[in-house]
mmCIF file of C-alpha atoms and ligand atoms in Angstrom:
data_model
loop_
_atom_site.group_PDB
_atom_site.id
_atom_site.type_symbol
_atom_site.label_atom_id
_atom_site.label_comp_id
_atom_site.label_asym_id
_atom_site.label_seq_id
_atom_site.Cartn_x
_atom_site.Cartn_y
_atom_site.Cartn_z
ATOM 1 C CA UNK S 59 -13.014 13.208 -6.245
ATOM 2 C CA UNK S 60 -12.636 15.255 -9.542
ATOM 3 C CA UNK S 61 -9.196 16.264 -10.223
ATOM 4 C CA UNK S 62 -8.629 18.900 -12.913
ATOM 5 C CA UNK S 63 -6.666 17.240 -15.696
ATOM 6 C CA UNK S 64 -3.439 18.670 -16.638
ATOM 7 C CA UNK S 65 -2.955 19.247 -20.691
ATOM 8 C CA UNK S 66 -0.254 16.645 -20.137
ATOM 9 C CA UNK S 67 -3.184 14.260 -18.382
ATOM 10 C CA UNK S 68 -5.846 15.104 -21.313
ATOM 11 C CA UNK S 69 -3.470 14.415 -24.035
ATOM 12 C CA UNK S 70 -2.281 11.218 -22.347
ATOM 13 C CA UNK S 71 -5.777 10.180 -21.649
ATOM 14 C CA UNK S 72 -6.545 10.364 -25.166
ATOM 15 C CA UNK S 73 -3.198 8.163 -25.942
ATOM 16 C CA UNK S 74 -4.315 5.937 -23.569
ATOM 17 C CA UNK S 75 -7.271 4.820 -24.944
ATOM 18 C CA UNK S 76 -5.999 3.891 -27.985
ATOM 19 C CA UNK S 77 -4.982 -0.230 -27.638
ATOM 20 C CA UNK S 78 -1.425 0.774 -29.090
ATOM 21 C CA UNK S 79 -0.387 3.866 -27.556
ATOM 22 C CA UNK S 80 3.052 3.332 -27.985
ATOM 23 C CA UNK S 81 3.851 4.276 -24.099
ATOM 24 C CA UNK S 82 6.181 3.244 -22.487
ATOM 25 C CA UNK S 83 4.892 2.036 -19.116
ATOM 26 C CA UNK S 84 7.008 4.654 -17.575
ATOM 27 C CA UNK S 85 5.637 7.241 -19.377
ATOM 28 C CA UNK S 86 2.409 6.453 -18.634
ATOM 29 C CA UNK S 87 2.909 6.437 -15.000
ATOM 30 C CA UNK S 88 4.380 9.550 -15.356
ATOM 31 C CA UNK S 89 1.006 10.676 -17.274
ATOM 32 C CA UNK S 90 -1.584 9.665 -15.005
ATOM 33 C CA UNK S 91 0.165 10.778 -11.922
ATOM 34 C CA UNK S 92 1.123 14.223 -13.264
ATOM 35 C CA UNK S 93 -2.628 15.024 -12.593
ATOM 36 C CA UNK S 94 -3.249 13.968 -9.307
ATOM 37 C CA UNK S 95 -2.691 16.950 -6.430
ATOM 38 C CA UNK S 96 -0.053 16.971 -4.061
ATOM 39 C CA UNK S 97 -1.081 15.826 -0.086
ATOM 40 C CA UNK S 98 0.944 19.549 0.526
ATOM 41 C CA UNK S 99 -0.030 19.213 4.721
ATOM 42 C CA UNK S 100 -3.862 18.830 3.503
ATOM 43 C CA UNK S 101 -5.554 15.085 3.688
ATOM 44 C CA UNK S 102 -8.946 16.264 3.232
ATOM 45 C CA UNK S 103 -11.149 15.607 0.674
ATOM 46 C CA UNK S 104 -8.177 14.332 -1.052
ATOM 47 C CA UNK S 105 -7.375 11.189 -3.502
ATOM 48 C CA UNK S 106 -4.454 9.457 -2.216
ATOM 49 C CA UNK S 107 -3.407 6.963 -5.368
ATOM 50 C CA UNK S 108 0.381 7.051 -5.630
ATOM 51 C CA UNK S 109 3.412 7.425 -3.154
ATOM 52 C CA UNK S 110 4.509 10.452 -4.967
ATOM 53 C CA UNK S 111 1.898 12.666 -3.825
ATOM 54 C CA UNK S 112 3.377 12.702 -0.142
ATOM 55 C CA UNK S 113 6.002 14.311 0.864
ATOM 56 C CA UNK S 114 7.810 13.746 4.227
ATOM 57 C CA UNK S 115 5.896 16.405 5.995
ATOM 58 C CA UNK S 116 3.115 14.955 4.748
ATOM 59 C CA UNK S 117 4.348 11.665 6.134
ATOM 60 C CA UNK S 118 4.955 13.620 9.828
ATOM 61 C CA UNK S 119 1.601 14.486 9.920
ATOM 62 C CA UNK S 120 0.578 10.701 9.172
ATOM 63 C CA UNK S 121 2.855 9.138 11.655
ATOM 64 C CA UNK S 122 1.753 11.790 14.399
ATOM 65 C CA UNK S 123 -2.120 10.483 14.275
ATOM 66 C CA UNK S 124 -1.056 6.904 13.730
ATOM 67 C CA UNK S 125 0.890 7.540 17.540
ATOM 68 C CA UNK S 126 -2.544 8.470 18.611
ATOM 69 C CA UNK S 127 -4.840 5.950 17.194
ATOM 70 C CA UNK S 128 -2.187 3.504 18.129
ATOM 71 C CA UNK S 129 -3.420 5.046 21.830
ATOM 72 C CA UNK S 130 -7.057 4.514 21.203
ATOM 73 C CA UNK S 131 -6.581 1.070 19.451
ATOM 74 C CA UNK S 132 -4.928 -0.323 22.285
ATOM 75 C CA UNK S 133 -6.768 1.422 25.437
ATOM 76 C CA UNK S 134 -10.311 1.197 23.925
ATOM 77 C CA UNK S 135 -10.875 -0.398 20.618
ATOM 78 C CA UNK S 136 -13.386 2.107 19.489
ATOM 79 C CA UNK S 137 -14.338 5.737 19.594
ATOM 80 C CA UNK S 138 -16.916 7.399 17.188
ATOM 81 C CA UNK S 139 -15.109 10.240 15.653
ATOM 82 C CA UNK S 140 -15.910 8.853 12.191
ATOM 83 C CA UNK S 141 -20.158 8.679 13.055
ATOM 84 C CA UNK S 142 -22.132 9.230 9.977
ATOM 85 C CA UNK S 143 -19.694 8.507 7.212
ATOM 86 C CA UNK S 144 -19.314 5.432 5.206
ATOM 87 C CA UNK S 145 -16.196 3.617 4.156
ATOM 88 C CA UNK S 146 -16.816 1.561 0.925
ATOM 89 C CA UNK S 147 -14.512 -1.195 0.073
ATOM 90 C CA UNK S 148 -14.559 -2.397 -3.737
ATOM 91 C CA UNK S 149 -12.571 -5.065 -4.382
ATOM 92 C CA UNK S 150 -12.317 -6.384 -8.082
ATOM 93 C CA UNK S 151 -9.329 -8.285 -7.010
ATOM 94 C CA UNK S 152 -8.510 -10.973 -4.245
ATOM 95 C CA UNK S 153 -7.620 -9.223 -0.556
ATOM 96 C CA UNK S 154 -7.411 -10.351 2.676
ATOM 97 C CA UNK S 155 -5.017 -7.719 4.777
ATOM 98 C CA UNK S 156 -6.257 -4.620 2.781
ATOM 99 C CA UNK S 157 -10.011 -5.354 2.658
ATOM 100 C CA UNK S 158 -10.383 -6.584 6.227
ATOM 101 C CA UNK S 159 -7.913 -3.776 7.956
ATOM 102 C CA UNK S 160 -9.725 -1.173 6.029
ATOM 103 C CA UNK S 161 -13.277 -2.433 7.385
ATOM 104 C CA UNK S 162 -12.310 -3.012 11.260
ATOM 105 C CA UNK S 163 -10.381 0.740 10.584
ATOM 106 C CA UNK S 164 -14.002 2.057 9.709
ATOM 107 C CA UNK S 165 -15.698 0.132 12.651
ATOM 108 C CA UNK S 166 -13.079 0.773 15.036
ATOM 109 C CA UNK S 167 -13.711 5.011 14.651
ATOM 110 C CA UNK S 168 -17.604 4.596 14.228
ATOM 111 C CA UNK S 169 -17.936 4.389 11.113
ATOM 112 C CA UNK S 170 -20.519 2.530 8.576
ATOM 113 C CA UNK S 171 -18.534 -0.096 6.374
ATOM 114 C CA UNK S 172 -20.383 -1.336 2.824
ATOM 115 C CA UNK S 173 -17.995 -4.000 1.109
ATOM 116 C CA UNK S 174 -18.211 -4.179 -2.700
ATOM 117 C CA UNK S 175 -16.686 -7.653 -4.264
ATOM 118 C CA UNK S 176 -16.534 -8.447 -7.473
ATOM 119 C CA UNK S 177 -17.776 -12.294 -6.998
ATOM 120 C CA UNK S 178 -20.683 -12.755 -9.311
ATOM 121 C CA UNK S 179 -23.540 -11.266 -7.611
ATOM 122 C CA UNK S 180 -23.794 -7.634 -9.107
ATOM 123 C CA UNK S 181 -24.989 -6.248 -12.622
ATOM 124 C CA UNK S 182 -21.328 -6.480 -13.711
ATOM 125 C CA UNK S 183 -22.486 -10.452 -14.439
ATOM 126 C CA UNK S 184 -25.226 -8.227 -16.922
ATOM 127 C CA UNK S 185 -22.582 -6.280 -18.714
ATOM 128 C CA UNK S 186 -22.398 -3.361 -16.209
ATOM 129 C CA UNK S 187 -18.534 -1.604 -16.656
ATOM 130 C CA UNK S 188 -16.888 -1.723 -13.332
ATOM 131 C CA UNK S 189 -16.459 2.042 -13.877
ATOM 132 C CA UNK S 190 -20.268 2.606 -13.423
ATOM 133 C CA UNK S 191 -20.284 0.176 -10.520
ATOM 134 C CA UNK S 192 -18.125 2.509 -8.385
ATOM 135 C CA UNK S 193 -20.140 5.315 -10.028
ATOM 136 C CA UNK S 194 -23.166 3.783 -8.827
ATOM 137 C CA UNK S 195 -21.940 3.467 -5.308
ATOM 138 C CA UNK S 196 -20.742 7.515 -4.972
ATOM 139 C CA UNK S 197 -24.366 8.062 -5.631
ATOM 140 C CA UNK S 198 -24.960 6.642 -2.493
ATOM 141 C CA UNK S 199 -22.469 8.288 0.441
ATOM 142 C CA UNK S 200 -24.246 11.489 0.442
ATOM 143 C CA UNK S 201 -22.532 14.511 1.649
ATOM 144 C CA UNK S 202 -19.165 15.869 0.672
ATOM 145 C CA UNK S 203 -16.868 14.339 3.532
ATOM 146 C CA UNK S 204 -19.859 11.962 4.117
ATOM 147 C CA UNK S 205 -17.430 8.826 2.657
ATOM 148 C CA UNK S 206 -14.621 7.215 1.018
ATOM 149 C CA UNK S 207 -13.687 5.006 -1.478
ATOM 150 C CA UNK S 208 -11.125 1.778 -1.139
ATOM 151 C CA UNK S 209 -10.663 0.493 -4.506
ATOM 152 C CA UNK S 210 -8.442 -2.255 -5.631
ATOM 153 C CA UNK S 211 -8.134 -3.357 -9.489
ATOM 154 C CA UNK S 212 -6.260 -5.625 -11.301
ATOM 155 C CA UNK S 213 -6.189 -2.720 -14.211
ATOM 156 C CA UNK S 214 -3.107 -0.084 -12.800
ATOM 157 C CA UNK S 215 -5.794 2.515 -14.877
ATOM 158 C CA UNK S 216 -8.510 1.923 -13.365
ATOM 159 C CA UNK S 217 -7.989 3.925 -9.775
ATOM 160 C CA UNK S 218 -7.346 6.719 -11.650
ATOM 161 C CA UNK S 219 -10.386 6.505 -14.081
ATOM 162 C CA UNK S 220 -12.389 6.461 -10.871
ATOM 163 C CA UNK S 221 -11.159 8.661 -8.909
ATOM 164 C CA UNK S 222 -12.091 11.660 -11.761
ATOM 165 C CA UNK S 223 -15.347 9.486 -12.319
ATOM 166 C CA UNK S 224 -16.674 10.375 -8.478
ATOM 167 C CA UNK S 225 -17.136 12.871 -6.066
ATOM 168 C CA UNK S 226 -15.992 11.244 -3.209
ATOM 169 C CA UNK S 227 -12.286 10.379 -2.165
ATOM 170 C CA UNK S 228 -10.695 7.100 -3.525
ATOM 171 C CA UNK S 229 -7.672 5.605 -1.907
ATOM 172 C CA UNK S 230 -6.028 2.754 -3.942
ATOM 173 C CA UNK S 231 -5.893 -0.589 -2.212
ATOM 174 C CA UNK S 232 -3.715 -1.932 -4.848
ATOM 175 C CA UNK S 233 -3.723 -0.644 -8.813
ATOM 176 C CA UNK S 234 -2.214 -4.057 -11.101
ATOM 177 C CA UNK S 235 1.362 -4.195 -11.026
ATOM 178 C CA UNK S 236 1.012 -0.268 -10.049
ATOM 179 C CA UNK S 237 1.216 0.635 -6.778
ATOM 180 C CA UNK S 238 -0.145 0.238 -2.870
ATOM 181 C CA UNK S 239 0.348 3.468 -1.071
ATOM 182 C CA UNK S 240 -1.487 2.529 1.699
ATOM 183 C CA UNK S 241 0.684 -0.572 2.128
ATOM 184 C CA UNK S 242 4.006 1.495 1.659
ATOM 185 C CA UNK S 243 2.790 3.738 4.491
ATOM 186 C CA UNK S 244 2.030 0.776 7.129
ATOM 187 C CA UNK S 245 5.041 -0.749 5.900
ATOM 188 C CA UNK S 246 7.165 3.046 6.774
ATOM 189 C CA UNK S 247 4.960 3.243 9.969
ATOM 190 C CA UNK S 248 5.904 0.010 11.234
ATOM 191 C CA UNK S 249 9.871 0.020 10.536
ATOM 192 C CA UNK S 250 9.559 3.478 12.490
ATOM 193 C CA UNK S 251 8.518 2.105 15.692
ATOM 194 C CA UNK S 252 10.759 -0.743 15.301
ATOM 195 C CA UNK S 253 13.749 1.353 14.280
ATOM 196 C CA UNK S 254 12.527 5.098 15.626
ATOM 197 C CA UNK S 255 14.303 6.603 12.808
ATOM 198 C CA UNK S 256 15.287 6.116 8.862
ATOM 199 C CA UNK S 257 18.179 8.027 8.403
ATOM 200 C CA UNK S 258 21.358 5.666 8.483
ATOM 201 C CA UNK S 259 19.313 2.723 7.939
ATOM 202 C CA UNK S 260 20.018 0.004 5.123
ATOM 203 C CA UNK S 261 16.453 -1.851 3.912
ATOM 204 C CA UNK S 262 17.052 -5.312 1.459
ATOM 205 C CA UNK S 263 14.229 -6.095 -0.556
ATOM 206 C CA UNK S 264 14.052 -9.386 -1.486
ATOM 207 C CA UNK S 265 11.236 -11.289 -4.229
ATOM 208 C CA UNK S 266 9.149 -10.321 -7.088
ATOM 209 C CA UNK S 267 9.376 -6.591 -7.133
ATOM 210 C CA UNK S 268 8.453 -6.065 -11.145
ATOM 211 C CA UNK S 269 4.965 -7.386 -10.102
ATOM 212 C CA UNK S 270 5.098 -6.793 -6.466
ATOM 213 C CA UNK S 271 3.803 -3.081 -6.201
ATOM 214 C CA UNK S 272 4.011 -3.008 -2.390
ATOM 215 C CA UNK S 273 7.447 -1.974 -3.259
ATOM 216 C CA UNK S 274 7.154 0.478 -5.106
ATOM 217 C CA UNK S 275 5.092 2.326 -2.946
ATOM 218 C CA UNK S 276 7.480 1.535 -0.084
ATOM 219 C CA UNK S 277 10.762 1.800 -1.912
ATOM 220 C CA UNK S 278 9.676 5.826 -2.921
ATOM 221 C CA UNK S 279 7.875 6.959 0.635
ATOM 222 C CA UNK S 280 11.970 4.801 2.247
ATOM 223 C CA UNK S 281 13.635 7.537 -0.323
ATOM 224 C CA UNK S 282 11.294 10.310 1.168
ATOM 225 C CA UNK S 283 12.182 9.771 4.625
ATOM 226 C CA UNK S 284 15.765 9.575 3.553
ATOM 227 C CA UNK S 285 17.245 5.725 4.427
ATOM 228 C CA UNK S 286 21.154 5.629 3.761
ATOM 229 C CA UNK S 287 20.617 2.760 1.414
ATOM 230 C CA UNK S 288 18.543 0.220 -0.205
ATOM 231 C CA UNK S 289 19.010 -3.048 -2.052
ATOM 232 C CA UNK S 290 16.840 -5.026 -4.588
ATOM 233 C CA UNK S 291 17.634 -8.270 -4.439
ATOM 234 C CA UNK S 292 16.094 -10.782 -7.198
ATOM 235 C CA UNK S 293 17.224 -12.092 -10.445
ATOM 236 C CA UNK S 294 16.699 -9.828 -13.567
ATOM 237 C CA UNK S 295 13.483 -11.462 -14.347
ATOM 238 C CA UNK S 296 12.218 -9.688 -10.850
ATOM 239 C CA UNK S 297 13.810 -6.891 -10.581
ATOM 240 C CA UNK S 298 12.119 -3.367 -9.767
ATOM 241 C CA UNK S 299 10.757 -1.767 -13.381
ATOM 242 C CA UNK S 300 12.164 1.054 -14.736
ATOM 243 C CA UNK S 301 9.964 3.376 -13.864
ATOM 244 C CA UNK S 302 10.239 3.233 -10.196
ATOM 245 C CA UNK S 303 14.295 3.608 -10.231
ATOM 246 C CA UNK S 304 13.454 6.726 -12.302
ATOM 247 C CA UNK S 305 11.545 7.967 -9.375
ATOM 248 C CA UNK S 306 14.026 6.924 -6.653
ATOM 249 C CA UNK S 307 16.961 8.525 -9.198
ATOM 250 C CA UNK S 308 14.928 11.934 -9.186
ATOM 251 C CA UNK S 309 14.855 11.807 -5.581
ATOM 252 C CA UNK S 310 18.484 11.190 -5.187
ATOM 253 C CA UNK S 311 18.352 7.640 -3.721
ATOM 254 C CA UNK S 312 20.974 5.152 -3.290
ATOM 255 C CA UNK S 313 20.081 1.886 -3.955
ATOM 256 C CA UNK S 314 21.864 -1.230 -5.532
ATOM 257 C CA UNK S 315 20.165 -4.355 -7.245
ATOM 258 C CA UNK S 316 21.792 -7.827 -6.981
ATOM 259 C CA UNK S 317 20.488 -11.339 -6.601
ATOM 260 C CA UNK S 318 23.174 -12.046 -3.998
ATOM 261 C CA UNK S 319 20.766 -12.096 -0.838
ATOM 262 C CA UNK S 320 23.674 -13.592 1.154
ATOM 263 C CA UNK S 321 26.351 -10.319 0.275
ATOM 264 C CA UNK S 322 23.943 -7.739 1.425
ATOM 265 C CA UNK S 323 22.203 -9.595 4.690
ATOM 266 C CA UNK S 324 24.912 -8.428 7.090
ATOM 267 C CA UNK S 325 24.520 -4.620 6.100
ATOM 268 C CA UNK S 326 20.408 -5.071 6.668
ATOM 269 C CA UNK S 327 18.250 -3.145 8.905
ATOM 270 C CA UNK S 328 15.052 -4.168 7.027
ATOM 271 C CA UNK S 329 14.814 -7.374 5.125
ATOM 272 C CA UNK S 330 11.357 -6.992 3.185
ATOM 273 C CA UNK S 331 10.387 -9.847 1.681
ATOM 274 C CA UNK S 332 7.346 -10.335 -1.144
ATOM 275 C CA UNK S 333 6.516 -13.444 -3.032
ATOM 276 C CA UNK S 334 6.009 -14.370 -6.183
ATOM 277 C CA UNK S 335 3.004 -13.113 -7.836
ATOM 278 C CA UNK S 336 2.564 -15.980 -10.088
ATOM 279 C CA UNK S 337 -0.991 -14.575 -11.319
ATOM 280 C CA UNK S 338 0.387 -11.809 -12.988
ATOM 281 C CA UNK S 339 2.629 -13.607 -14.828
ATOM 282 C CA UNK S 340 1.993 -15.974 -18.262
ATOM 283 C CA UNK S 341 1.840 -19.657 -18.095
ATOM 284 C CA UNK S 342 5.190 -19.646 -20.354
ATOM 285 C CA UNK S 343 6.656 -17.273 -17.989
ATOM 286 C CA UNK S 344 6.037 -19.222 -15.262
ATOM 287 C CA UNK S 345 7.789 -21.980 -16.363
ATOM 288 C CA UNK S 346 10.577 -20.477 -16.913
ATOM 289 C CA UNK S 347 10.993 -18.621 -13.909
ATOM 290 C CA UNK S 348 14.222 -18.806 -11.301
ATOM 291 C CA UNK S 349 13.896 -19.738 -8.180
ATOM 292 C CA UNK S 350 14.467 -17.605 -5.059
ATOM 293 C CA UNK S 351 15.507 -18.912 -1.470
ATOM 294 C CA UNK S 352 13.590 -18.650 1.598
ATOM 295 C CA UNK S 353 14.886 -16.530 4.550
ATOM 296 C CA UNK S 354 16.311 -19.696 6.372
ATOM 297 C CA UNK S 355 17.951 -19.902 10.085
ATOM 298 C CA UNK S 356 21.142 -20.122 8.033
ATOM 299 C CA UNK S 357 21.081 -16.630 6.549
ATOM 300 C CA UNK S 358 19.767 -15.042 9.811
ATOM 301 C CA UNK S 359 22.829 -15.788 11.194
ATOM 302 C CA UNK S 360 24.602 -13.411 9.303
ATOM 303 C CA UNK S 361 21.915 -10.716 10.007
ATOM 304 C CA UNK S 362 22.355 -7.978 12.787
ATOM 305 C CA UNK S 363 20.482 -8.711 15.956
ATOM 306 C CA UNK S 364 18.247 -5.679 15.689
ATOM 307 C CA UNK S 365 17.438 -6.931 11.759
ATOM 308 C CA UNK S 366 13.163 -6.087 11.053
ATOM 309 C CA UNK S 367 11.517 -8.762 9.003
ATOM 310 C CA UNK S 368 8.641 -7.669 6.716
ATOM 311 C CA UNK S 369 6.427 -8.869 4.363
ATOM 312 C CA UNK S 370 3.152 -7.574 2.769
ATOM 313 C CA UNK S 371 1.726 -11.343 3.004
ATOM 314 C CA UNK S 372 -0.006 -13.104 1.816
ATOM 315 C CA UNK S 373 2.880 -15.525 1.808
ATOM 316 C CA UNK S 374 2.193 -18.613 -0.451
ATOM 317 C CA UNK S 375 2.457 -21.757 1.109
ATOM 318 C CA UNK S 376 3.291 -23.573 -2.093
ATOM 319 C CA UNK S 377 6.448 -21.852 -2.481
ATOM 320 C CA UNK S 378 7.224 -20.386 1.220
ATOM 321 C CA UNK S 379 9.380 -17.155 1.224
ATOM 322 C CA UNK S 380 10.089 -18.099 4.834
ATOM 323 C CA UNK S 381 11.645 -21.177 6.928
ATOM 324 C CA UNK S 382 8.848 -21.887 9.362
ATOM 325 C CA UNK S 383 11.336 -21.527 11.840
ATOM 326 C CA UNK S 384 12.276 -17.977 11.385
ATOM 327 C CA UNK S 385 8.496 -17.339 11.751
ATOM 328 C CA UNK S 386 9.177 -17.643 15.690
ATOM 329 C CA UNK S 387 12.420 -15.294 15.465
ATOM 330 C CA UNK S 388 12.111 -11.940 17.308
ATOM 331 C CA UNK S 389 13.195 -10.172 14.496
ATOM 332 C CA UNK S 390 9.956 -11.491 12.432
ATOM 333 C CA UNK S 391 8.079 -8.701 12.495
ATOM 334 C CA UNK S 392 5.088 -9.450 10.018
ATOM 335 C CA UNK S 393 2.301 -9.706 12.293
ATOM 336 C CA UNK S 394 2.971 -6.244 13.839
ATOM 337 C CA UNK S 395 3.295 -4.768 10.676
ATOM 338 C CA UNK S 396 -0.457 -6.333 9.436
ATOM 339 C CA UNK S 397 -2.094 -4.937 12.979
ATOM 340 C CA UNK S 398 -0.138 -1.567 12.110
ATOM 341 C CA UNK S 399 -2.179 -2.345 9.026
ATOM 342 C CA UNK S 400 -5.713 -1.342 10.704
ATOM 343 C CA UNK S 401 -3.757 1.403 12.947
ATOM 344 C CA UNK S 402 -2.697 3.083 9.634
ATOM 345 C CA UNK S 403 -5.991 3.186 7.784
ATOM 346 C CA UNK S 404 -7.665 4.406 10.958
ATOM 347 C CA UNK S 405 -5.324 7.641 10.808
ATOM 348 C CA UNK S 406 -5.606 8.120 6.783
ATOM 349 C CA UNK S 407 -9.681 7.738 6.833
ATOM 350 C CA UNK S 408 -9.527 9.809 10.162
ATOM 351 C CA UNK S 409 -7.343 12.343 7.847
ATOM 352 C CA UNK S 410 -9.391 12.101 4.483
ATOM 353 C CA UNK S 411 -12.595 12.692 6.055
ATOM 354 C CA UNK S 412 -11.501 16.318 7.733
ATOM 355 C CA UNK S 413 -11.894 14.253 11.365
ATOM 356 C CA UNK S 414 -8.023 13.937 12.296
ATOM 357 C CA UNK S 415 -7.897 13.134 16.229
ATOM 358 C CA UNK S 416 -3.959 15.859 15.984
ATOM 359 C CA UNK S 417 -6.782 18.220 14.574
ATOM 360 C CA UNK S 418 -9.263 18.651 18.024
ATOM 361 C CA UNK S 419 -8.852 20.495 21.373
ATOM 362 C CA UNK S 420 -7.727 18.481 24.072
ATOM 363 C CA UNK S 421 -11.368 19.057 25.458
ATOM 364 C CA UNK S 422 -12.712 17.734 22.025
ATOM 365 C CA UNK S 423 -10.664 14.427 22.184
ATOM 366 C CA UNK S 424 -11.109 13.794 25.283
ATOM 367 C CA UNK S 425 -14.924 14.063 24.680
ATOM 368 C CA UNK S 426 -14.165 11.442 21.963
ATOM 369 C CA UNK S 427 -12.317 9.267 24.305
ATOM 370 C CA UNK S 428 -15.338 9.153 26.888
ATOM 371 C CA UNK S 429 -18.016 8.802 24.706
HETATM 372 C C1 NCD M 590 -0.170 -7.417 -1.305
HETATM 373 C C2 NCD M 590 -0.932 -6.915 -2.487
HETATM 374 O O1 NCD M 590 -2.117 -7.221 -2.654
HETATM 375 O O2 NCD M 590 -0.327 -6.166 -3.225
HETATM 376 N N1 NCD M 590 -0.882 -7.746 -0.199
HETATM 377 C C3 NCD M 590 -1.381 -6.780 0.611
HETATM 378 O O3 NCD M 590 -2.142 -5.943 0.203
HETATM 379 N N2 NCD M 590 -1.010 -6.782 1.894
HETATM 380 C C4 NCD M 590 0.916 -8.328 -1.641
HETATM 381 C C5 NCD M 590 0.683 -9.479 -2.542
HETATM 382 O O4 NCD M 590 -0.401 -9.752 -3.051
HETATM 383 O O5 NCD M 590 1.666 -10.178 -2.749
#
């Protein structure tokens, strides 16, 4: 979708493509997302690329059609409220929650699925930019609502280089180091069935979060919807970048970083854990990195009964952020939160495309329901 630039945008553009812009990476965050529109109550048609364009209204709206395709998920499987339009997945990065969730999302409301990978079988292996790859591919949704884009690149840039590139929506699966908004808003979804509510609730991140942008998408839409408190918990090398406390600090969050995981267990209500992203990081820095625990039996014995375990997963079974035992706790809630995973994606494509299920007549859905 084309977004007018802001003067701030064009100038930074310009900056940007020069190889030594002399950015910060905070300041270019702050660049690129200064031109992207706010959600404001309004899904449709939209880009959704960063947490900061929702607000916690915005959010309401979200978690009020994720109650009812929760409904239809369960009681039917499918419905076609999304018939006609196209959801098109391009990966140019590894996925196995994101891709998959987003294409049994699609199938699950009706609608067509075309997957895009970046695996050697395209004109991008004849010099093709990946830019005029997803280019390419708007050329074929037809129609102004008639599709979306699901893009995930290992460039942070790149998301936003599309999305003014195309005329159709793009939703980022995943930007580099960036962000994952769509993961940030199971992840909020699920904790609020678990928990019913965020205020007065304490949430521990634990693991990479410089490289781990599931939390930074999750960590800003927590701060939204107004937890007491949240910890980062990882040593320095790890810990959440700059430019993502500047956001929480604008929105008036509390939150404390540590690498004591045993001092702050007790006070948890969500223990989010994310591993290592060892691809992102230089063979030199590899081998110098710490060492983090896993979440053993031990320490969940100082956790409160009612504790929610999360992780975006993949976990990596080389260096396992969880005891295989605390995979059978009660309070491991990870394969909830990837089936809220599909549940969430249903309600944002059902949202993007103008087709909301909260937006018919009774009559309407219930024609829906039948069909
Ligand atoms: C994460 C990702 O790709 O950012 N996975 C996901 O989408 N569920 C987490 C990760 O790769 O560690």
């Amino acid at each position: 979708m084309h977004t007018a630039m802001t003067p701030a945008l064009a100038e930074g553009a310009v900056l940007l493509n020069q190889p030594n812009s002399g950015l910060s990476l905070a300041d270019e965050a702050a660049l690129l997302d200064a031109g992207l529109p706010p959600i404001n109550g309004d899904f449709t048609g939209k880009d959704l690329l960063v947490a900061g364009q929702l607000s916690a209204a915005d959010l309401e709206i979200f978690f009020g059609e994720t109650d009812l395709m929760d409904h239809v998920e369960s009681d039917q499987g499918k419905v076609r409220l999304l018939g006609n339009r196209v959801v098109l997945n391009e990966f140019f990065e590894p996925s196995t929650r994101t891709d998959y969730s987003s294409r049994f999302a699609a199938i699950a409301l009706g609608a067509d699925v075309v997957v895009f990978n970046a695996d050697g079988s395209t004109s991008l292996k004849k010099g093709e930019t990946d830019l005029d790859t997803v280019v390419t591919m708007d050329q074929y949704i037809g129609g102004e609502l008639g599709g979306l884009h699901v893009i995930r690149h290992p460039d942070r840039r790149f998301v936003y280089e599309a999305a003014d590139a195309v005329e159709h929506p793009v939703i980022n699966a995943g930007n580099g180091a960036g962000e994952h908004v769509t993961q940030g808003m199971l992840d909020v979804v699920t904790i609020r069935r678990r928990l019913g509510e965020f205020a007065g609730k304490t949430v521990v991140f634990y693991g990479d979060m410089l490289k781990g942008r599931t939390s930074h998408s999750t960590a800003e839409l927590l701060a939204k919807l107004g937890v007491d408190k949240m910890f980062f918990v990882a040593p320095n090398a790890f810990q959440m970048p700059e430019e993502v406390l500047a956001k929480l600090d604008r929105l008036g969050a509390a939150y404390e970083m540590t690498d004591d995981i045993e001092g702050v267990i007790a006070d948890a209500d969500v223990l989010y854990r994310m591993r290592l992203q060892l691809e992102r990081f230089s063979e030199e820095e590899r081998r110098a990195m710490p060492r983090m625990g896993m979440v053993s039996p031990e320490l969940l014995e100082h956790a409160k009964e009612t504790l929610v375990m999360l992780h975006p997963f993949p976990e990596d079974s080389r260096i396992p952020d969880f005891h295989p035992a605390v995979r059978k706790d009660p309070r491991f809630a990870v394969w909830e939160q990837t089936r809220q995973g599909k549940i969430a994606r249903m309600a944002l494509f059902a949202l993007t495309l103008g087709r909301p299920l909260s937006g018919l007549s009774d009559l309407q859905r219930e024609r829906i329901l039948s069909a």
